[in-house]
Short mmCIF file of C-alpha atoms in Angstrom, two decimals:
data_model
loop_
_atom_site.label_atom_id
_atom_site.label_comp_id
_atom_site.label_asym_id
_atom_site.label_seq_id
_atom_site.Cartn_x
_atom_site.Cartn_y
_atom_site.Cartn_z
CA UNK A 1 117.07 142.58 166.66
CA UNK A 2 114.76 143.47 169.54
CA UNK A 3 112.25 144.98 167.10
CA UNK A 4 112.00 141.72 165.13
CA UNK A 5 111.57 139.71 168.32
CA UNK A 6 108.86 142.10 169.50
CA UNK A 7 106.98 141.82 166.18
CA UNK A 8 107.05 138.02 166.39
CA UNK A 9 105.76 138.11 169.95
CA UNK A 10 103.06 140.63 169.03
CA UNK A 11 101.82 138.48 166.16
CA UNK A 12 101.49 135.48 168.45
CA UNK A 13 103.86 133.27 166.49
CA UNK A 14 107.37 132.18 167.06
CA UNK A 15 110.12 131.32 164.64
CA UNK A 16 109.78 127.67 165.67
CA UNK A 17 106.05 127.68 164.91
CA UNK A 18 106.70 129.26 161.52
CA UNK A 19 109.32 126.63 160.69
CA UNK A 20 107.00 123.81 161.76
CA UNK A 21 104.15 125.22 159.71
CA UNK A 22 106.42 125.63 156.69
CA UNK A 23 107.81 122.09 157.10
CA UNK A 24 104.28 120.70 157.42
CA UNK A 25 103.19 122.49 154.24
CA UNK A 26 106.25 121.21 152.35
CA UNK A 27 105.50 117.63 153.49
CA UNK A 28 101.86 118.00 152.50
CA UNK A 29 102.78 119.25 149.02
CA UNK A 30 105.37 116.49 148.66
CA UNK A 31 102.71 113.87 149.49
CA UNK A 32 100.31 115.42 146.97
CA UNK A 33 102.99 115.32 144.26
CA UNK A 34 103.76 111.66 144.99
CA UNK A 35 100.08 110.70 144.89
CA UNK A 36 99.58 112.65 141.66
CA UNK A 37 102.61 110.94 140.13
CA UNK A 38 101.16 107.50 140.91
CA UNK A 39 97.78 108.44 139.44
CA UNK A 40 99.34 109.90 136.28
CA UNK A 41 101.58 106.86 135.78
CA UNK A 42 98.57 104.53 136.02
CA UNK A 43 96.61 106.68 133.57
CA UNK A 44 99.52 106.84 131.12
CA UNK A 45 99.99 103.09 131.34
CA UNK A 46 96.30 102.49 130.62
CA UNK A 47 96.32 104.83 127.62
CA UNK A 48 99.55 103.34 126.29
CA UNK A 49 98.17 99.81 126.52
CA UNK A 50 94.93 100.85 124.84
CA UNK A 51 96.75 102.57 121.98
CA UNK A 52 99.46 99.95 121.51
CA UNK A 53 97.64 96.71 122.28
CA UNK A 54 97.01 94.36 119.38
CA UNK A 55 93.98 92.10 119.68
CA UNK A 56 94.17 89.42 117.00
CA UNK A 57 91.79 86.48 116.78
CA UNK A 58 90.57 83.73 114.44
CA UNK A 59 93.63 83.27 112.21
CA UNK A 60 93.32 80.15 110.07
CA UNK A 61 95.75 78.84 107.46
CA UNK A 62 94.23 76.10 105.30
CA UNK A 63 95.13 74.01 102.24
CA UNK A 64 98.92 74.32 102.22
CA UNK A 65 98.89 78.02 103.06
CA UNK A 66 100.84 80.23 105.43
CA UNK A 67 99.47 82.77 107.92
CA UNK A 68 101.28 85.31 110.06
CA UNK A 69 99.67 87.18 112.97
CA UNK A 70 101.14 89.92 115.12
CA UNK A 71 104.53 91.48 114.45
CA UNK A 72 106.85 90.06 111.83
CA UNK A 73 110.12 91.98 111.84
CA UNK A 74 110.21 94.20 114.92
CA UNK A 75 113.15 95.99 116.48
CA UNK A 76 114.18 95.79 120.12
CA UNK A 77 112.35 98.96 121.10
CA UNK A 78 108.89 97.63 120.18
CA UNK A 79 106.79 97.27 123.33
CA UNK A 80 103.41 96.72 121.73
CA UNK A 81 101.30 94.32 123.77
CA UNK A 82 99.60 91.44 122.04
CA UNK A 83 96.53 89.36 122.75
CA UNK A 84 96.45 86.64 120.11
CA UNK A 85 93.85 83.86 120.26
CA UNK A 86 92.42 81.13 118.03
CA UNK A 87 95.26 80.53 115.56
CA UNK A 88 94.84 77.39 113.44
CA UNK A 89 96.80 75.68 110.67
CA UNK A 90 95.14 72.86 108.69
CA UNK A 91 96.01 70.60 105.77
CA UNK A 92 99.79 71.07 105.55
CA UNK A 93 99.56 74.77 106.37
CA UNK A 94 101.76 76.88 108.61
CA UNK A 95 100.73 79.68 111.01
CA UNK A 96 102.91 82.00 113.07
CA UNK A 97 101.45 84.00 115.95
CA UNK A 98 103.34 86.65 117.87
CA UNK A 99 106.80 87.88 116.92
CA UNK A 100 108.44 86.33 113.85
CA UNK A 101 111.60 88.38 113.58
CA UNK A 102 113.67 87.41 110.50
CA UNK A 103 111.60 84.31 109.75
CA UNK A 104 112.05 82.97 106.22
CA UNK A 105 108.68 81.70 105.01
CA UNK A 106 110.00 80.91 101.53
CA UNK A 107 112.48 78.33 102.76
CA UNK A 108 109.83 76.78 105.00
CA UNK A 109 107.29 76.56 102.16
CA UNK A 110 109.77 74.65 99.97
CA UNK A 111 110.02 71.91 102.62
CA UNK A 112 106.27 71.20 102.62
#
């Protein structure tokens, strides 16, 4: 026991200093991991949006026609983002933009 104490004194460090240094290093690494996690989550989110984003524009149904834009029969796990703009229906036409899950166009067309 005395030999260990002597070696610590000879090296100029104490057990308390070693513990503090170790604790400081652990805290520093923990902070780095948390910062990295935030950066990676933001990057993953950006890539996911870029890969899964639908940009749909200028949909026009004319002369008793029907148009559908976006998703038509999606399941609950679909998280694709959508940016749909400029959807028009003219002259007894029908247009759907966005999600049209289980929509029956045939029955709607008969009513026109």
